[in-house]
């Protein structure tokens, strides 16, 4: 069946999985399509937050986000999440050099930073609940918790995914040719980070 | 989410893992795109029958004035389930099923890019549909229309009091996940798994239509999901997204829903455009007229479809500027659509037409779809829409498009590809009789709705007074709707008889042009013994008739076909030693994952009314999900190990 290989587009760089018509790894293309869908998902959530922002501000008992939440703690969380994107890049770079040790360290660090972010978010949520801002206390609570909550859920899924890659790399071992698992979770992770940049800017930085 | 799997391997000479489940169990573990396609089509057909029975019950109720056959509440449930079923559980999955079966064959692939994820999609679809229908026995079906307008769908004694709408939200979310997973799968398959030489501008038009459709799915469905999440939270967790007295805004529902809802109608109809673009040339013995126009106008429609959602909201007072924009954008869609229709007509023109049953349906599609399209253009004009909206005129419009268009086109595809699926023909005479009964029944059922709507009969009413001038046509419609039922029954009869004793079909029964006809009927598990190499848009025709030239079509330069290297049909069908082609092995993992998600969703549904059992269900479901993913990854690893 060697005629299969001859007429085909060359394999993507580093792809161990045969030729594809576009020359891009199929799983990577799949993740890109999925992330396109996720962009629309967060787009709708963010637009809803924006639509209700003036409504919230106009209320006589208006609870304004930056007054309620303060910015310092969340800024720290944002920094943690951004740092995790960096460790993710380092992890992928390590496996590309087949450096198993640093690959594992950076991957574990990424998952750890993600867990820190989640812990911080849990702390923030409970704190706000005690201050009286809840899902049903006002439209601000509604939009705030649903938007950040869905982002948090995505982070949690990302952490589970990272941990499963970590676990599998320990048991199966990944090598240079097979780093696609790492690349895929990396794409997802960077996306989740990017969304947080948008959400953070929107909720905490914009007047 | 660790369920992203490796794409299908190109064949290598390693024996396949044995111990595969056999018999009926094999359907539960299959990852073969052809079996999955059949499962999609059969389950969607069952839902189509159920939706049809609901429609007949509604028609009986509306046949005479002041009828008490159905109570208002039951009518609302039937109306909601009918619309929801036809859109999400019948037409969409029928298209997906045809695509699942045909697209990989057409592009010369062995399977979809992600066969296990394909199996996950079918199970999520079936379980989501069953979850939706379980509402009937678990406390009441959804009752506020397939568009689920908030705040009517909010929880409240005068609104939607039962869990029905929660079933609508969560059942449809399951099928929505199935759709998005399926869309990713189709996109990767079509972009990445084409046979050597099949450039994007040589793809069959059905593959083009599926590609654009699946792009619409991934961009439109998230809007519905977000709307459903908001509604779920409003109903169960005390939020107030759509509650005006709390600062929320019902208009938000309309925007989110129709930003999904309008593109959704293209999700329903574009694949059917693709079917017709395959059927017409074959039975006119001519290449399609204006291939590039049809392909690009599909893309244009897909794009414009996202710019027109507010034409469903003219009645809400958006203001003249907004109305004008959306009206104009809507009318623009008529241009690419009209282009297609002229291309189809030009394809038939001066062809040597073979009037097979598939051709009847394709021609019926064109006629009915044009009627529905024209009433659509009238509705895109805000003054006309303000007069006609919420009247039976709208009901007439969308049935001409969805039934006269989509269902007729799907029948065309079914008669066309049935010999490929089964190795037997459907009975042609029965098919043509069915066509005429369906055509007449359909037009008498939905044609008079134009008149009734113009006379002011509102839609979504469960009964009406005598003496409004509506009695006669309503009676006609009810009687005629049974004609449709007879036609569908005839089709079922045809299918059963043909499966058992239909005339045997050859590999290439219609003298077809595209690759699916180059392999056996039904195709072997591996589709082609070796991967075909493609040199033109009609690889099979060009191989069979090397002496004809392609000058029929003014948009292609005349080429002598004999200059193109023909397909090696013998090689494509050469006997293959069983097990010498590596295919992904069957696995129950996708079924496990789908069941787990279904359990979690039931838990979420009852979280606000039965907290403890619900939490248990969610925890158990998540545990089972983790188990399913583990089995899945093992299966994937095993396959990869044997492929390397
Ligand atoms: C025997 C065939 C059918 C009959 C007799 C029938 C009848 C009806 C009736 C009476 C309604 C309620 C209209 C209203 O009061 O607003 C309705 C709604 C609807 N039908 Fe059909 N129908 C049939 C087939 C179909 C098919 C094949 C489709 C889709 C492809 C479809 C899609 C819809 C939709 C989307 C609605 C709107 C539902 C809603 O307002 O919630 N119908 N149909
Ligand atoms: Cu529309």
mmCIF file of C-alpha atoms in Angstrom, chain A residues 34-148:
data_model
loop_
_atom_site.group_PDB
_atom_site.id
_atom_site.type_symbol
_atom_site.label_atom_id
_atom_site.label_comp_id
_atom_site.label_asym_id
_atom_site.label_seq_id
_atom_site.Cartn_x
_atom_site.Cartn_y
_atom_site.Cartn_z
ATOM 1 C CA UNK A 34 -13.491 22.820 19.005
ATOM 2 C CA UNK A 35 -11.845 25.982 20.310
ATOM 3 C CA UNK A 36 -13.667 27.944 17.609
ATOM 4 C CA UNK A 37 -16.860 26.652 19.120
ATOM 5 C CA UNK A 38 -15.695 27.524 22.623
ATOM 6 C CA UNK A 39 -14.927 31.061 21.477
ATOM 7 C CA UNK A 40 -18.572 31.476 20.517
ATOM 8 C CA UNK A 41 -19.605 30.028 23.871
ATOM 9 C CA UNK A 42 -17.564 32.502 25.904
ATOM 10 C CA UNK A 43 -18.450 35.232 23.430
ATOM 11 C CA UNK A 44 -22.119 34.821 24.291
ATOM 12 C CA UNK A 45 -21.389 34.808 28.027
ATOM 13 C CA UNK A 46 -19.212 37.911 27.773
ATOM 14 C CA UNK A 47 -21.704 39.800 25.633
ATOM 15 C CA UNK A 48 -24.386 39.028 28.195
ATOM 16 C CA UNK A 49 -22.175 40.422 30.953
ATOM 17 C CA UNK A 50 -21.590 43.566 28.883
ATOM 18 C CA UNK A 51 -25.299 44.025 28.162
ATOM 19 C CA UNK A 52 -26.172 43.853 31.838
ATOM 20 C CA UNK A 53 -23.274 45.971 33.031
ATOM 21 C CA UNK A 54 -25.057 49.330 32.635
ATOM 22 C CA UNK A 55 -28.225 47.800 34.076
ATOM 23 C CA UNK A 56 -26.290 46.812 37.173
ATOM 24 C CA UNK A 57 -24.585 50.154 37.474
ATOM 25 C CA UNK A 58 -27.871 52.053 37.225
ATOM 26 C CA UNK A 59 -29.453 50.371 40.208
ATOM 27 C CA UNK A 60 -29.820 52.479 43.346
ATOM 28 C CA UNK A 61 -28.291 49.678 45.397
ATOM 29 C CA UNK A 62 -25.670 49.122 42.741
ATOM 30 C CA UNK A 63 -22.952 46.713 43.759
ATOM 31 C CA UNK A 64 -20.031 47.617 41.569
ATOM 32 C CA UNK A 65 -17.577 44.843 40.853
ATOM 33 C CA UNK A 66 -14.361 46.590 41.806
ATOM 34 C CA UNK A 67 -15.866 47.857 45.070
ATOM 35 C CA UNK A 68 -17.243 44.453 45.984
ATOM 36 C CA UNK A 69 -14.287 42.376 44.980
ATOM 37 C CA UNK A 70 -11.194 44.469 45.219
ATOM 38 C CA UNK A 71 -8.652 43.911 42.521
ATOM 39 C CA UNK A 72 -5.479 42.798 44.275
ATOM 40 C CA UNK A 73 -6.321 39.217 45.048
ATOM 41 C CA UNK A 74 -7.797 38.546 41.615
ATOM 42 C CA UNK A 75 -4.828 40.191 39.947
ATOM 43 C CA UNK A 76 -2.639 37.692 41.779
ATOM 44 C CA UNK A 77 -4.817 34.850 40.484
ATOM 45 C CA UNK A 78 -4.535 36.221 36.950
ATOM 46 C CA UNK A 79 -0.759 36.320 37.293
ATOM 47 C CA UNK A 80 -0.762 32.707 38.460
ATOM 48 C CA UNK A 81 -2.787 31.610 35.465
ATOM 49 C CA UNK A 82 -0.586 33.530 33.055
ATOM 50 C CA UNK A 83 2.484 31.932 34.624
ATOM 51 C CA UNK A 84 0.917 28.540 33.986
ATOM 52 C CA UNK A 85 0.846 29.307 30.272
ATOM 53 C CA UNK A 86 4.570 29.849 30.457
ATOM 54 C CA UNK A 87 5.218 26.562 32.244
ATOM 55 C CA UNK A 88 3.032 24.865 29.643
ATOM 56 C CA UNK A 89 5.212 26.237 26.856
ATOM 57 C CA UNK A 90 8.323 25.087 28.705
ATOM 58 C CA UNK A 91 6.876 21.639 29.179
ATOM 59 C CA UNK A 92 6.142 21.256 25.487
ATOM 60 C CA UNK A 93 9.586 22.571 24.598
ATOM 61 C CA UNK A 94 11.139 20.004 26.937
ATOM 62 C CA UNK A 95 9.336 17.036 25.425
ATOM 63 C CA UNK A 96 10.314 18.269 21.980
ATOM 64 C CA UNK A 97 13.893 17.934 23.133
ATOM 65 C CA UNK A 98 12.958 14.611 24.702
ATOM 66 C CA UNK A 99 13.943 15.957 28.090
ATOM 67 C CA UNK A 100 11.698 13.735 30.201
ATOM 68 C CA UNK A 101 12.668 15.202 33.541
ATOM 69 C CA UNK A 102 11.941 18.837 32.820
ATOM 70 C CA UNK A 103 8.917 17.921 30.762
ATOM 71 C CA UNK A 104 7.411 16.266 33.821
ATOM 72 C CA UNK A 105 8.367 19.099 36.135
ATOM 73 C CA UNK A 106 6.910 21.817 33.953
ATOM 74 C CA UNK A 107 3.745 19.848 33.284
ATOM 75 C CA UNK A 108 3.236 19.232 36.999
ATOM 76 C CA UNK A 109 3.877 22.921 37.620
ATOM 77 C CA UNK A 110 1.211 23.851 35.096
ATOM 78 C CA UNK A 111 -1.340 21.630 36.774
ATOM 79 C CA UNK A 112 -0.270 22.950 40.190
ATOM 80 C CA UNK A 113 -0.693 26.576 39.143
ATOM 81 C CA UNK A 114 -4.093 25.711 37.714
ATOM 82 C CA UNK A 115 -5.066 24.200 41.062
ATOM 83 C CA UNK A 116 -3.851 27.341 42.845
ATOM 84 C CA UNK A 117 -6.046 29.443 40.605
ATOM 85 C CA UNK A 118 -9.028 27.222 41.340
ATOM 86 C CA UNK A 119 -8.373 27.373 45.062
ATOM 87 C CA UNK A 120 -8.198 31.157 44.871
ATOM 88 C CA UNK A 121 -11.467 31.252 43.002
ATOM 89 C CA UNK A 122 -13.164 29.070 45.597
ATOM 90 C CA UNK A 123 -11.871 31.384 48.311
ATOM 91 C CA UNK A 124 -13.153 34.414 46.411
ATOM 92 C CA UNK A 125 -16.568 32.873 45.830
ATOM 93 C CA UNK A 126 -17.086 31.957 49.488
ATOM 94 C CA UNK A 127 -15.883 35.389 50.542
ATOM 95 C CA UNK A 128 -18.408 37.063 48.248
ATOM 96 C CA UNK A 129 -21.189 34.793 49.449
ATOM 97 C CA UNK A 130 -20.509 35.936 52.987
ATOM 98 C CA UNK A 131 -20.620 39.549 51.860
ATOM 99 C CA UNK A 132 -24.056 38.873 50.390
ATOM 100 C CA UNK A 133 -23.240 38.648 46.699
ATOM 101 C CA UNK A 134 -24.776 35.384 45.501
ATOM 102 C CA UNK A 135 -26.096 33.869 42.286
ATOM 103 C CA UNK A 136 -29.551 35.183 43.101
ATOM 104 C CA UNK A 137 -28.796 38.339 45.083
ATOM 105 C CA UNK A 138 -28.781 40.585 42.030
ATOM 106 C CA UNK A 139 -28.196 40.604 38.316
ATOM 107 C CA UNK A 140 -24.577 41.375 39.070
ATOM 108 C CA UNK A 141 -24.278 38.216 41.123
ATOM 109 C CA UNK A 142 -26.034 36.286 38.385
ATOM 110 C CA UNK A 143 -23.789 37.434 35.573
ATOM 111 C CA UNK A 144 -20.601 37.445 37.628
ATOM 112 C CA UNK A 145 -20.906 33.933 39.005
ATOM 113 C CA UNK A 146 -22.092 32.367 35.764
ATOM 114 C CA UNK A 147 -19.292 33.931 33.692
ATOM 115 C CA UNK A 148 -16.453 33.291 36.126
#
